[in-house]
PDB file of C-alpha atoms in Angstrom:
ATOM      1  CA  UNK A   1      21.425-105.769  77.810  1.00  0.00           C
ATOM      2  CA  UNK A   2      18.897-107.119  80.313  1.00  0.00           C
ATOM      3  CA  UNK A   3      17.390-104.366  82.444  1.00  0.00           C
ATOM      4  CA  UNK A   4      18.676-104.270  86.029  1.00  0.00           C
ATOM      5  CA  UNK A   5      15.210-105.053  87.383  1.00  0.00           C
ATOM      6  CA  UNK A   6      14.971-108.241  85.323  1.00  0.00           C
ATOM      7  CA  UNK A   7      15.660-111.401  87.377  1.00  0.00           C
ATOM      8  CA  UNK A   8      17.992-112.551  84.551  1.00  0.00           C
ATOM      9  CA  UNK A   9      20.416-109.859  85.720  1.00  0.00           C
ATOM     10  CA  UNK A  10      20.239-110.688  89.424  1.00  0.00           C
ATOM     11  CA  UNK A  11      23.465-111.730  91.184  1.00  0.00           C
ATOM     12  CA  UNK A  12      21.853-114.948  92.424  1.00  0.00           C
ATOM     13  CA  UNK A  13      20.851-116.001  88.929  1.00  0.00           C
ATOM     14  CA  UNK A  14      24.246-115.055  87.530  1.00  0.00           C
ATOM     15  CA  UNK A  15      25.865-117.248  90.169  1.00  0.00           C
ATOM     16  CA  UNK A  16      23.468-120.142  89.512  1.00  0.00           C
ATOM     17  CA  UNK A  17      24.038-119.911  85.765  1.00  0.00           C
ATOM     18  CA  UNK A  18      27.750-120.571  86.138  1.00  0.00           C
ATOM     19  CA  UNK A  19      27.342-123.046  89.007  1.00  0.00           C
ATOM     20  CA  UNK A  20      25.186-125.175  86.721  1.00  0.00           C
ATOM     21  CA  UNK A  21      27.785-124.938  83.970  1.00  0.00           C
ATOM     22  CA  UNK A  22      30.649-126.119  86.180  1.00  0.00           C
ATOM     23  CA  UNK A  23      28.441-128.830  87.688  1.00  0.00           C
ATOM     24  CA  UNK A  24      28.416-130.395  84.215  1.00  0.00           C
ATOM     25  CA  UNK A  25      32.008-131.435  84.876  1.00  0.00           C
ATOM     26  CA  UNK A  26      33.552-129.124  82.288  1.00  0.00           C
ATOM     27  CA  UNK A  27      37.174-128.259  83.004  1.00  0.00           C
ATOM     28  CA  UNK A  28      37.563-125.462  80.470  1.00  0.00           C
ATOM     29  CA  UNK A  29      35.155-122.887  79.106  1.00  0.00           C
ATOM     30  CA  UNK A  30      35.855-124.340  75.628  1.00  0.00           C
ATOM     31  CA  UNK A  31      35.169-128.077  76.151  1.00  0.00           C
ATOM     32  CA  UNK A  32      34.446-128.579  72.464  1.00  0.00           C
ATOM     33  CA  UNK A  33      38.012-127.460  71.634  1.00  0.00           C
ATOM     34  CA  UNK A  34      40.013-129.106  74.433  1.00  0.00           C
ATOM     35  CA  UNK A  35      39.592-132.751  75.421  1.00  0.00           C
ATOM     36  CA  UNK A  36      41.161-132.118  78.820  1.00  0.00           C
ATOM     37  CA  UNK A  37      42.945-128.974  79.979  1.00  0.00           C
ATOM     38  CA  UNK A  38      44.209-126.099  77.855  1.00  0.00           C
ATOM     39  CA  UNK A  39      47.348-126.918  75.888  1.00  0.00           C
ATOM     40  CA  UNK A  40      49.662-125.300  73.340  1.00  0.00           C
ATOM     41  CA  UNK A  41      50.336-121.585  73.671  1.00  0.00           C
ATOM     42  CA  UNK A  42      47.805-121.206  76.491  1.00  0.00           C
ATOM     43  CA  UNK A  43      49.591-123.810  78.604  1.00  0.00           C
ATOM     44  CA  UNK A  44      52.979-122.266  77.848  1.00  0.00           C
ATOM     45  CA  UNK A  45      51.721-118.790  78.762  1.00  0.00           C
ATOM     46  CA  UNK A  46      50.807-119.984  82.238  1.00  0.00           C
ATOM     47  CA  UNK A  47      53.947-122.086  82.695  1.00  0.00           C
ATOM     48  CA  UNK A  48      56.030-118.989  82.003  1.00  0.00           C
ATOM     49  CA  UNK A  49      54.288-117.162  84.856  1.00  0.00           C
ATOM     50  CA  UNK A  50      55.614-119.779  87.285  1.00  0.00           C
ATOM     51  CA  UNK A  51      59.287-119.496  86.366  1.00  0.00           C
ATOM     52  CA  UNK A  52      60.082-116.550  88.724  1.00  0.00           C
ATOM     53  CA  UNK A  53      58.358-118.080  91.765  1.00  0.00           C
ATOM     54  CA  UNK A  54      60.274-119.408  94.768  1.00  0.00           C
ATOM     55  CA  UNK A  55      59.406-122.044  97.358  1.00  0.00           C
ATOM     56  CA  UNK A  56      56.583-120.927  99.601  1.00  0.00           C
ATOM     57  CA  UNK A  57      55.073-118.576  97.012  1.00  0.00           C
ATOM     58  CA  UNK A  58      51.392-117.739  97.382  1.00  0.00           C
ATOM     59  CA  UNK A  59      49.342-117.987  94.180  1.00  0.00           C
ATOM     60  CA  UNK A  60      45.705-116.952  93.776  1.00  0.00           C
ATOM     61  CA  UNK A  61      43.688-117.938  90.700  1.00  0.00           C
ATOM     62  CA  UNK A  62      40.479-115.912  90.599  1.00  0.00           C
ATOM     63  CA  UNK A  63      37.277-116.746  88.724  1.00  0.00           C
ATOM     64  CA  UNK A  64      38.806-120.197  88.444  1.00  0.00           C
ATOM     65  CA  UNK A  65      35.795-122.218  87.294  1.00  0.00           C
ATOM     66  CA  UNK A  66      36.721-125.849  87.868  1.00  0.00           C
ATOM     67  CA  UNK A  67      40.362-124.887  88.164  1.00  0.00           C
ATOM     68  CA  UNK A  68      41.825-125.164  84.657  1.00  0.00           C
ATOM     69  CA  UNK A  69      44.478-122.470  85.135  1.00  0.00           C
ATOM     70  CA  UNK A  70      45.130-123.409  88.758  1.00  0.00           C
ATOM     71  CA  UNK A  71      45.861-126.950  87.556  1.00  0.00           C
ATOM     72  CA  UNK A  72      48.231-125.699  84.837  1.00  0.00           C
ATOM     73  CA  UNK A  73      50.053-123.670  87.492  1.00  0.00           C
ATOM     74  CA  UNK A  74      50.200-126.623  89.886  1.00  0.00           C
ATOM     75  CA  UNK A  75      51.609-128.836  87.129  1.00  0.00           C
ATOM     76  CA  UNK A  76      54.242-126.266  86.146  1.00  0.00           C
ATOM     77  CA  UNK A  77      55.334-125.612  89.726  1.00  0.00           C
ATOM     78  CA  UNK A  78      55.583-129.334  90.375  1.00  0.00           C
ATOM     79  CA  UNK A  79      57.779-129.742  87.300  1.00  0.00           C
ATOM     80  CA  UNK A  80      59.979-126.879  88.542  1.00  0.00           C
ATOM     81  CA  UNK A  81      60.242-128.431  91.991  1.00  0.00           C
ATOM     82  CA  UNK A  82      58.716-125.330  93.585  1.00  0.00           C
ATOM     83  CA  UNK A  83      56.427-125.736  96.566  1.00  0.00           C
ATOM     84  CA  UNK A  84      53.731-123.078  96.358  1.00  0.00           C
ATOM     85  CA  UNK A  85      50.358-122.513  97.990  1.00  0.00           C
ATOM     86  CA  UNK A  86      47.636-122.239  95.346  1.00  0.00           C
ATOM     87  CA  UNK A  87      44.135-121.003  96.112  1.00  0.00           C
ATOM     88  CA  UNK A  88      41.473-121.197  93.385  1.00  0.00           C
ATOM     89  CA  UNK A  89      38.483-118.909  93.931  1.00  0.00           C
ATOM     90  CA  UNK A  90      35.164-118.552  92.130  1.00  0.00           C
ATOM     91  CA  UNK A  91      31.826-116.870  92.663  1.00  0.00           C
ATOM     92  CA  UNK A  92      30.073-120.010  91.410  1.00  0.00           C
ATOM     93  CA  UNK A  93      29.751-123.234  93.337  1.00  0.00           C
ATOM     94  CA  UNK A  94      32.551-125.216  91.725  1.00  0.00           C
ATOM     95  CA  UNK A  95      33.079-128.969  91.444  1.00  0.00           C
ATOM     96  CA  UNK A  96      36.770-129.943  91.493  1.00  0.00           C
ATOM     97  CA  UNK A  97      35.814-133.455  92.635  1.00  0.00           C
ATOM     98  CA  UNK A  98      34.255-133.990  89.211  1.00  0.00           C
ATOM     99  CA  UNK A  99      37.582-133.099  87.589  1.00  0.00           C
ATOM    100  CA  UNK A 100      39.355-135.606  89.825  1.00  0.00           C
ATOM    101  CA  UNK A 101      36.890-138.287  88.672  1.00  0.00           C
ATOM    102  CA  UNK A 102      36.911-137.378  84.963  1.00  0.00           C
ATOM    103  CA  UNK A 103      40.667-136.829  84.670  1.00  0.00           C
ATOM    104  CA  UNK A 104      42.469-139.190  87.084  1.00  0.00           C
ATOM    105  CA  UNK A 105      45.859-138.009  85.817  1.00  0.00           C
ATOM    106  CA  UNK A 106      45.097-134.580  87.300  1.00  0.00           C
ATOM    107  CA  UNK A 107      43.992-135.891  90.698  1.00  0.00           C
ATOM    108  CA  UNK A 108      47.259-135.149  92.520  1.00  0.00           C
ATOM    109  CA  UNK A 109      47.234-131.578  91.266  1.00  0.00           C
ATOM    110  CA  UNK A 110      43.564-131.140  92.212  1.00  0.00           C
ATOM    111  CA  UNK A 111      44.456-132.264  95.739  1.00  0.00           C
ATOM    112  CA  UNK A 112      47.296-129.719  95.947  1.00  0.00           C
ATOM    113  CA  UNK A 113      44.952-126.747  95.406  1.00  0.00           C
ATOM    114  CA  UNK A 114      42.595-125.141  97.924  1.00  0.00           C
ATOM    115  CA  UNK A 115      39.342-124.482  96.095  1.00  0.00           C
ATOM    116  CA  UNK A 116      36.972-121.817  97.397  1.00  0.00           C
ATOM    117  CA  UNK A 117      33.553-121.612  95.738  1.00  0.00           C
ATOM    118  CA  UNK A 118      30.593-119.311  96.246  1.00  0.00           C
ATOM    119  CA  UNK A 119      32.809-116.272  96.924  1.00  0.00           C
ATOM    120  CA  UNK A 120      32.928-113.205  94.635  1.00  0.00           C
ATOM    121  CA  UNK A 121      36.508-112.030  94.192  1.00  0.00           C
ATOM    122  CA  UNK A 122      35.497-108.436  94.851  1.00  0.00           C
ATOM    123  CA  UNK A 123      34.415-109.461  98.380  1.00  0.00           C
ATOM    124  CA  UNK A 124      37.100-112.046  99.202  1.00  0.00           C
ATOM    125  CA  UNK A 125      38.911-111.261 102.460  1.00  0.00           C
ATOM    126  CA  UNK A 126      42.498-112.212 101.657  1.00  0.00           C
ATOM    127  CA  UNK A 127      45.175-110.454 103.699  1.00  0.00           C
ATOM    128  CA  UNK A 128      46.823-107.349 102.323  1.00  0.00           C
ATOM    129  CA  UNK A 129      50.085-107.965 100.432  1.00  0.00           C
ATOM    130  CA  UNK A 130      49.705-111.734 100.774  1.00  0.00           C
ATOM    131  CA  UNK A 131      50.035-112.978  97.171  1.00  0.00           C
ATOM    132  CA  UNK A 132      53.080-113.357  94.943  1.00  0.00           C
ATOM    133  CA  UNK A 133      51.022-114.071  91.817  1.00  0.00           C
ATOM    134  CA  UNK A 134      47.375-113.474  90.954  1.00  0.00           C
ATOM    135  CA  UNK A 135      46.006-115.060  87.779  1.00  0.00           C
ATOM    136  CA  UNK A 136      42.760-115.257  85.844  1.00  0.00           C
ATOM    137  CA  UNK A 137      41.685-116.595  82.471  1.00  0.00           C
ATOM    138  CA  UNK A 138      38.336-115.732  80.903  1.00  0.00           C
ATOM    139  CA  UNK A 139      37.080-114.718  84.317  1.00  0.00           C
ATOM    140  CA  UNK A 140      38.107-111.472  85.975  1.00  0.00           C
ATOM    141  CA  UNK A 141      36.367-109.505  83.224  1.00  0.00           C
ATOM    142  CA  UNK A 142      33.057-110.733  84.678  1.00  0.00           C
ATOM    143  CA  UNK A 143      33.819-108.890  87.919  1.00  0.00           C
ATOM    144  CA  UNK A 144      33.191-105.220  88.576  1.00  0.00           C
ATOM    145  CA  UNK A 145      36.373-103.835  87.010  1.00  0.00           C
ATOM    146  CA  UNK A 146      37.287-101.156  89.544  1.00  0.00           C
ATOM    147  CA  UNK A 147      36.584-103.427  92.518  1.00  0.00           C
ATOM    148  CA  UNK A 148      38.510-106.348  91.001  1.00  0.00           C
ATOM    149  CA  UNK A 149      41.460-104.105  90.137  1.00  0.00           C
ATOM    150  CA  UNK A 150      41.512-102.729  93.670  1.00  0.00           C
ATOM    151  CA  UNK A 151      41.486-106.249  95.110  1.00  0.00           C
ATOM    152  CA  UNK A 152      44.406-107.295  92.906  1.00  0.00           C
ATOM    153  CA  UNK A 153      46.438-104.293  93.972  1.00  0.00           C
ATOM    154  CA  UNK A 154      45.567-104.850  97.627  1.00  0.00           C
ATOM    155  CA  UNK A 155      46.385-108.570  97.882  1.00  0.00           C
ATOM    156  CA  UNK A 156      49.587-108.529  95.803  1.00  0.00           C
ATOM    157  CA  UNK A 157      52.891-108.216  97.611  1.00  0.00           C
ATOM    158  CA  UNK A 158      55.194-105.386  96.509  1.00  0.00           C
ATOM    159  CA  UNK A 159      56.867-106.758  93.395  1.00  0.00           C
ATOM    160  CA  UNK A 160      54.045-109.272  92.943  1.00  0.00           C
ATOM    161  CA  UNK A 161      52.574-109.954  89.537  1.00  0.00           C
ATOM    162  CA  UNK A 162      49.114-110.107  88.006  1.00  0.00           C
ATOM    163  CA  UNK A 163      48.623-112.174  84.841  1.00  0.00           C
ATOM    164  CA  UNK A 164      45.359-112.110  82.915  1.00  0.00           C
ATOM    165  CA  UNK A 165      44.138-113.796  79.762  1.00  0.00           C
ATOM    166  CA  UNK A 166      40.813-112.276  78.767  1.00  0.00           C
ATOM    167  CA  UNK A 167      38.372-113.146  76.040  1.00  0.00           C
ATOM    168  CA  UNK A 168      39.309-112.110  72.526  1.00  0.00           C
ATOM    169  CA  UNK A 169      36.654-109.734  71.264  1.00  0.00           C
ATOM    170  CA  UNK A 170      35.230-110.763  67.911  1.00  0.00           C
ATOM    171  CA  UNK A 171      32.633-108.672  66.104  1.00  0.00           C
ATOM    172  CA  UNK A 172      31.111-111.673  64.325  1.00  0.00           C
ATOM    173  CA  UNK A 173      30.792-113.606  67.585  1.00  0.00           C
ATOM    174  CA  UNK A 174      29.310-110.579  69.307  1.00  0.00           C
ATOM    175  CA  UNK A 175      26.721-110.208  66.518  1.00  0.00           C
ATOM    176  CA  UNK A 176      25.780-113.874  66.882  1.00  0.00           C
ATOM    177  CA  UNK A 177      25.391-113.513  70.649  1.00  0.00           C
ATOM    178  CA  UNK A 178      23.298-110.372  70.271  1.00  0.00           C
ATOM    179  CA  UNK A 179      21.015-112.192  67.841  1.00  0.00           C
ATOM    180  CA  UNK A 180      20.596-115.070  70.283  1.00  0.00           C
ATOM    181  CA  UNK A 181      19.930-112.688  73.167  1.00  0.00           C
ATOM    182  CA  UNK A 182      17.173-111.095  71.078  1.00  0.00           C
ATOM    183  CA  UNK A 183      15.603-114.544  70.820  1.00  0.00           C
ATOM    184  CA  UNK A 184      15.756-114.934  74.594  1.00  0.00           C
ATOM    185  CA  UNK A 185      14.021-111.564  74.881  1.00  0.00           C
ATOM    186  CA  UNK A 186      11.249-112.835  72.587  1.00  0.00           C
ATOM    187  CA  UNK A 187      10.739-115.682  75.048  1.00  0.00           C
ATOM    188  CA  UNK A 188      10.674-113.209  77.922  1.00  0.00           C
ATOM    189  CA  UNK A 189       8.145-110.999  76.099  1.00  0.00           C
ATOM    190  CA  UNK A 190       5.969-114.066  75.452  1.00  0.00           C
ATOM    191  CA  UNK A 191       5.886-114.597  79.211  1.00  0.00           C
ATOM    192  CA  UNK A 192       7.791-117.883  79.417  1.00  0.00           C
ATOM    193  CA  UNK A 193      10.058-116.972  82.325  1.00  0.00           C
ATOM    194  CA  UNK A 194       7.424-115.052  84.304  1.00  0.00           C
ATOM    195  CA  UNK A 195       4.778-117.783  83.917  1.00  0.00           C
ATOM    196  CA  UNK A 196       7.280-120.402  85.018  1.00  0.00           C
ATOM    197  CA  UNK A 197       8.276-118.307  88.051  1.00  0.00           C
ATOM    198  CA  UNK A 198       4.603-117.821  88.971  1.00  0.00           C
ATOM    199  CA  UNK A 199       3.941-121.549  88.682  1.00  0.00           C
ATOM    200  CA  UNK A 200       6.997-122.472  90.763  1.00  0.00           C
ATOM    201  CA  UNK A 201       5.894-119.966  93.432  1.00  0.00           C
ATOM    202  CA  UNK A 202       2.325-121.302  93.504  1.00  0.00           C
ATOM    203  CA  UNK A 203       0.840-118.086  92.084  1.00  0.00           C
ATOM    204  CA  UNK A 204      -0.295-119.957  88.950  1.00  0.00           C
ATOM    205  CA  UNK A 205      -2.007-123.340  89.116  1.00  0.00           C
ATOM    206  CA  UNK A 206      -1.162-126.239  86.853  1.00  0.00           C
ATOM    207  CA  UNK A 207      -4.136-125.833  84.482  1.00  0.00           C
ATOM    208  CA  UNK A 208      -3.363-122.176  83.811  1.00  0.00           C
ATOM    209  CA  UNK A 209       0.345-122.890  83.409  1.00  0.00           C
ATOM    210  CA  UNK A 210      -0.349-125.565  80.796  1.00  0.00           C
ATOM    211  CA  UNK A 211      -2.666-123.186  78.931  1.00  0.00           C
ATOM    212  CA  UNK A 212      -0.050-120.440  79.159  1.00  0.00           C
ATOM    213  CA  UNK A 213       2.579-122.701  77.609  1.00  0.00           C
ATOM    214  CA  UNK A 214       0.174-123.483  74.772  1.00  0.00           C
ATOM    215  CA  UNK A 215      -0.210-119.764  74.120  1.00  0.00           C
ATOM    216  CA  UNK A 216       3.552-119.242  74.320  1.00  0.00           C
ATOM    217  CA  UNK A 217       4.054-122.103  71.859  1.00  0.00           C
ATOM    218  CA  UNK A 218       1.728-120.416  69.345  1.00  0.00           C
ATOM    219  CA  UNK A 219       3.429-117.034  69.814  1.00  0.00           C
ATOM    220  CA  UNK A 220       6.914-118.442  69.276  1.00  0.00           C
ATOM    221  CA  UNK A 221       5.804-120.275  66.141  1.00  0.00           C
ATOM    222  CA  UNK A 222       4.607-116.950  64.721  1.00  0.00           C
ATOM    223  CA  UNK A 223       8.025-115.362  65.319  1.00  0.00           C
ATOM    224  CA  UNK A 224      10.079-114.641  62.220  1.00  0.00           C
ATOM    225  CA  UNK A 225      12.914-117.144  61.810  1.00  0.00           C
ATOM    226  CA  UNK A 226      11.587-119.541  64.449  1.00  0.00           C
ATOM    227  CA  UNK A 227      12.094-122.574  62.215  1.00  0.00           C
ATOM    228  CA  UNK A 228      15.818-121.870  61.816  1.00  0.00           C
ATOM    229  CA  UNK A 229      16.604-121.177  65.483  1.00  0.00           C
ATOM    230  CA  UNK A 230      18.028-123.995  67.659  1.00  0.00           C
ATOM    231  CA  UNK A 231      16.928-122.055  70.745  1.00  0.00           C
ATOM    232  CA  UNK A 232      13.347-121.723  69.532  1.00  0.00           C
ATOM    233  CA  UNK A 233      13.363-125.390  68.478  1.00  0.00           C
ATOM    234  CA  UNK A 234      14.306-126.389  72.036  1.00  0.00           C
ATOM    235  CA  UNK A 235      11.587-124.186  73.515  1.00  0.00           C
ATOM    236  CA  UNK A 236       8.950-125.425  71.084  1.00  0.00           C
ATOM    237  CA  UNK A 237       9.818-128.982  72.006  1.00  0.00           C
ATOM    238  CA  UNK A 238       9.151-128.077  75.632  1.00  0.00           C
ATOM    239  CA  UNK A 239       6.020-125.959  75.163  1.00  0.00           C
ATOM    240  CA  UNK A 240       4.550-128.279  72.549  1.00  0.00           C
ATOM    241  CA  UNK A 241       4.823-131.250  74.880  1.00  0.00           C
ATOM    242  CA  UNK A 242       3.877-129.649  78.185  1.00  0.00           C
ATOM    243  CA  UNK A 243       1.083-127.646  76.564  1.00  0.00           C
ATOM    244  CA  UNK A 244      -0.733-130.914  75.867  1.00  0.00           C
ATOM    245  CA  UNK A 245      -0.346-132.383  79.347  1.00  0.00           C
ATOM    246  CA  UNK A 246      -2.957-132.845  82.000  1.00  0.00           C
ATOM    247  CA  UNK A 247      -2.388-131.307  85.424  1.00  0.00           C
ATOM    248  CA  UNK A 248      -1.435-134.701  86.838  1.00  0.00           C
ATOM    249  CA  UNK A 249       1.129-135.247  84.077  1.00  0.00           C
ATOM    250  CA  UNK A 250       2.581-131.814  84.784  1.00  0.00           C
ATOM    251  CA  UNK A 251       2.840-132.578  88.499  1.00  0.00           C
ATOM    252  CA  UNK A 252       4.551-135.896  87.781  1.00  0.00           C
ATOM    253  CA  UNK A 253       7.150-134.116  85.635  1.00  0.00           C
ATOM    254  CA  UNK A 254       7.427-130.976  87.767  1.00  0.00           C
ATOM    255  CA  UNK A 255      11.164-131.315  88.483  1.00  0.00           C
ATOM    256  CA  UNK A 256      12.029-131.920  84.815  1.00  0.00           C
ATOM    257  CA  UNK A 257      10.002-128.894  83.662  1.00  0.00           C
ATOM    258  CA  UNK A 258      11.556-126.622  86.290  1.00  0.00           C
ATOM    259  CA  UNK A 259      15.018-127.843  85.308  1.00  0.00           C
ATOM    260  CA  UNK A 260      14.348-127.176  81.599  1.00  0.00           C
ATOM    261  CA  UNK A 261      13.174-123.611  82.259  1.00  0.00           C
ATOM    262  CA  UNK A 262      16.070-122.945  84.630  1.00  0.00           C
ATOM    263  CA  UNK A 263      18.506-124.056  81.926  1.00  0.00           C
ATOM    264  CA  UNK A 264      16.944-121.450  79.641  1.00  0.00           C
ATOM    265  CA  UNK A 265      17.179-118.793  82.363  1.00  0.00           C
ATOM    266  CA  UNK A 266      20.809-119.709  82.985  1.00  0.00           C
ATOM    267  CA  UNK A 267      21.658-119.639  79.291  1.00  0.00           C
ATOM    268  CA  UNK A 268      20.089-116.205  78.979  1.00  0.00           C
ATOM    269  CA  UNK A 269      22.045-114.941  81.997  1.00  0.00           C
ATOM    270  CA  UNK A 270      25.405-116.318  80.785  1.00  0.00           C
ATOM    271  CA  UNK A 271      24.839-114.814  77.345  1.00  0.00           C
ATOM    272  CA  UNK A 272      23.976-111.415  78.805  1.00  0.00           C
ATOM    273  CA  UNK A 273      27.112-111.518  80.951  1.00  0.00           C
ATOM    274  CA  UNK A 274      29.300-112.503  77.998  1.00  0.00           C
ATOM    275  CA  UNK A 275      27.974-109.618  75.930  1.00  0.00           C
ATOM    276  CA  UNK A 276      28.799-107.272  78.795  1.00  0.00           C
ATOM    277  CA  UNK A 277      32.333-108.659  78.782  1.00  0.00           C
ATOM    278  CA  UNK A 278      32.676-108.072  75.037  1.00  0.00           C
ATOM    279  CA  UNK A 279      31.701-104.438  75.534  1.00  0.00           C
ATOM    280  CA  UNK A 280      34.160-104.058  78.415  1.00  0.00           C
ATOM    281  CA  UNK A 281      37.029-105.539  76.420  1.00  0.00           C
ATOM    282  CA  UNK A 282      36.364-103.586  73.227  1.00  0.00           C
ATOM    283  CA  UNK A 283      39.282-101.353  74.238  1.00  0.00           C
ATOM    284  CA  UNK A 284      42.096-103.374  75.883  1.00  0.00           C
ATOM    285  CA  UNK A 285      43.832-100.150  76.887  1.00  0.00           C
ATOM    286  CA  UNK A 286      40.733 -98.884  78.678  1.00  0.00           C
ATOM    287  CA  UNK A 287      40.327-102.242  80.443  1.00  0.00           C
ATOM    288  CA  UNK A 288      43.973-102.150  81.557  1.00  0.00           C
ATOM    289  CA  UNK A 289      43.402 -98.620  82.821  1.00  0.00           C
ATOM    290  CA  UNK A 290      41.271 -99.908  85.718  1.00  0.00           C
ATOM    291  CA  UNK A 291      44.290-101.811  87.049  1.00  0.00           C
ATOM    292  CA  UNK A 292      46.720 -98.979  86.399  1.00  0.00           C
ATOM    293  CA  UNK A 293      44.475 -96.588  88.301  1.00  0.00           C
ATOM    294  CA  UNK A 294      44.556 -99.049  91.202  1.00  0.00           C
ATOM    295  CA  UNK A 295      48.346 -98.670  91.314  1.00  0.00           C
ATOM    296  CA  UNK A 296      49.599-101.561  89.169  1.00  0.00           C
ATOM    297  CA  UNK A 297      52.087-101.187  86.319  1.00  0.00           C
ATOM    298  CA  UNK A 298      51.191-102.618  82.914  1.00  0.00           C
ATOM    299  CA  UNK A 299      54.331-104.436  81.772  1.00  0.00           C
ATOM    300  CA  UNK A 300      53.012-106.157  78.665  1.00  0.00           C
ATOM    301  CA  UNK A 301      49.810-106.744  76.735  1.00  0.00           C
ATOM    302  CA  UNK A 302      48.768-108.099  73.381  1.00  0.00           C
ATOM    303  CA  UNK A 303      46.874-110.907  71.663  1.00  0.00           C
ATOM    304  CA  UNK A 304      47.535-114.577  72.326  1.00  0.00           C
ATOM    305  CA  UNK A 305      47.175-117.006  69.452  1.00  0.00           C
ATOM    306  CA  UNK A 306      46.666-120.751  69.628  1.00  0.00           C
ATOM    307  CA  UNK A 307      48.576-122.996  67.219  1.00  0.00           C
ATOM    308  CA  UNK A 308      49.792-119.844  65.554  1.00  0.00           C
ATOM    309  CA  UNK A 309      46.452-119.045  63.937  1.00  0.00           C
ATOM    310  CA  UNK A 310      43.520-118.817  66.352  1.00  0.00           C
ATOM    311  CA  UNK A 311      43.068-115.697  68.489  1.00  0.00           C
ATOM    312  CA  UNK A 312      42.190-117.101  71.907  1.00  0.00           C
ATOM    313  CA  UNK A 313      42.497-114.043  74.082  1.00  0.00           C
ATOM    314  CA  UNK A 314      44.307-110.897  75.098  1.00  0.00           C
ATOM    315  CA  UNK A 315      47.120-111.198  77.615  1.00  0.00           C
ATOM    316  CA  UNK A 316      47.872-108.602  80.285  1.00  0.00           C
ATOM    317  CA  UNK A 317      50.896-108.696  82.592  1.00  0.00           C
ATOM    318  CA  UNK A 318      51.017-106.265  85.512  1.00  0.00           C
ATOM    319  CA  UNK A 319      53.332-105.808  88.458  1.00  0.00           C
ATOM    320  CA  UNK A 320      52.959-104.061  91.788  1.00  0.00           C
ATOM    321  CA  UNK A 321      55.684-101.485  92.465  1.00  0.00           C
ATOM    322  CA  UNK A 322      58.089-102.456  95.227  1.00  0.00           C
ATOM    323  CA  UNK A 323      60.670-105.116  96.018  1.00  0.00           C
ATOM    324  CA  UNK A 324      60.768-107.990  93.564  1.00  0.00           C
ATOM    325  CA  UNK A 325      59.348-111.207  95.032  1.00  0.00           C
ATOM    326  CA  UNK A 326      60.789-113.438  92.295  1.00  0.00           C
ATOM    327  CA  UNK A 327      63.870-115.587  92.517  1.00  0.00           C
ATOM    328  CA  UNK A 328      65.780-112.667  91.028  1.00  0.00           C
TER     329      UNK A 328
END
């Protein structure tokens, strides 16, 4: 885990890391597995959440990214002939206009959703008891659990429902991520991130920055396993090239170098956050306990599989005690 004083753990960097990801135009957090939006059992899970809703229902999708779940909800409600108000919220700066451009078939659903970016859910000022359904997939677990649970309980109407699909914890995946984070820490120990920050701030001139990258290049090459690491290969491509530049060449390529280092910083931050999520979700019952302590009732939980074989997450269904807001 990155130390709290490390800039990689700062809220601004965490926000930038995900803003950059969604600015790529990705709709899901698994773009290599889904050509467009989530389908199969994931899609059906969210469609089922819409069945009890009546006209005029208020739906809030938190940690929405570019709106994958909000779009599944909008599609389902449209098919049911239910007019609902959907708000999609994320801490990152999100880019729904890119989804409209990349997936024209989704454009009408994109236009039916109110997207709110740059707003942490824990701090969002929605009215008390204003939401019939709150949803989140692969997102709310990145929030502060007690604060997020309290927000859910506060904004839900009596009888309202909270539906979550969280990451599926996998020990092999966690081991792989921990190994990669160790490689990022090697880069930090070599001074890559600090030297780049000093150069961007003007505390390190171009000549010294180029020399520093040459030294970092040599240090990384001496690291055990460097030849087999895609991360180290990317860094060595950068340091090997820039370390041979003149100051004028560096100045001419300043934006590209800053962008390359920021991508590394963002990757390190996202990885650190994901490892924190894996630790949080190691006990589903303990995770659910945050929401139960906030006053919600856990109605159902368990794994969700995709195409009957792949564990894609853990589902949690909660309700807020009080009058039922469903169709009945």
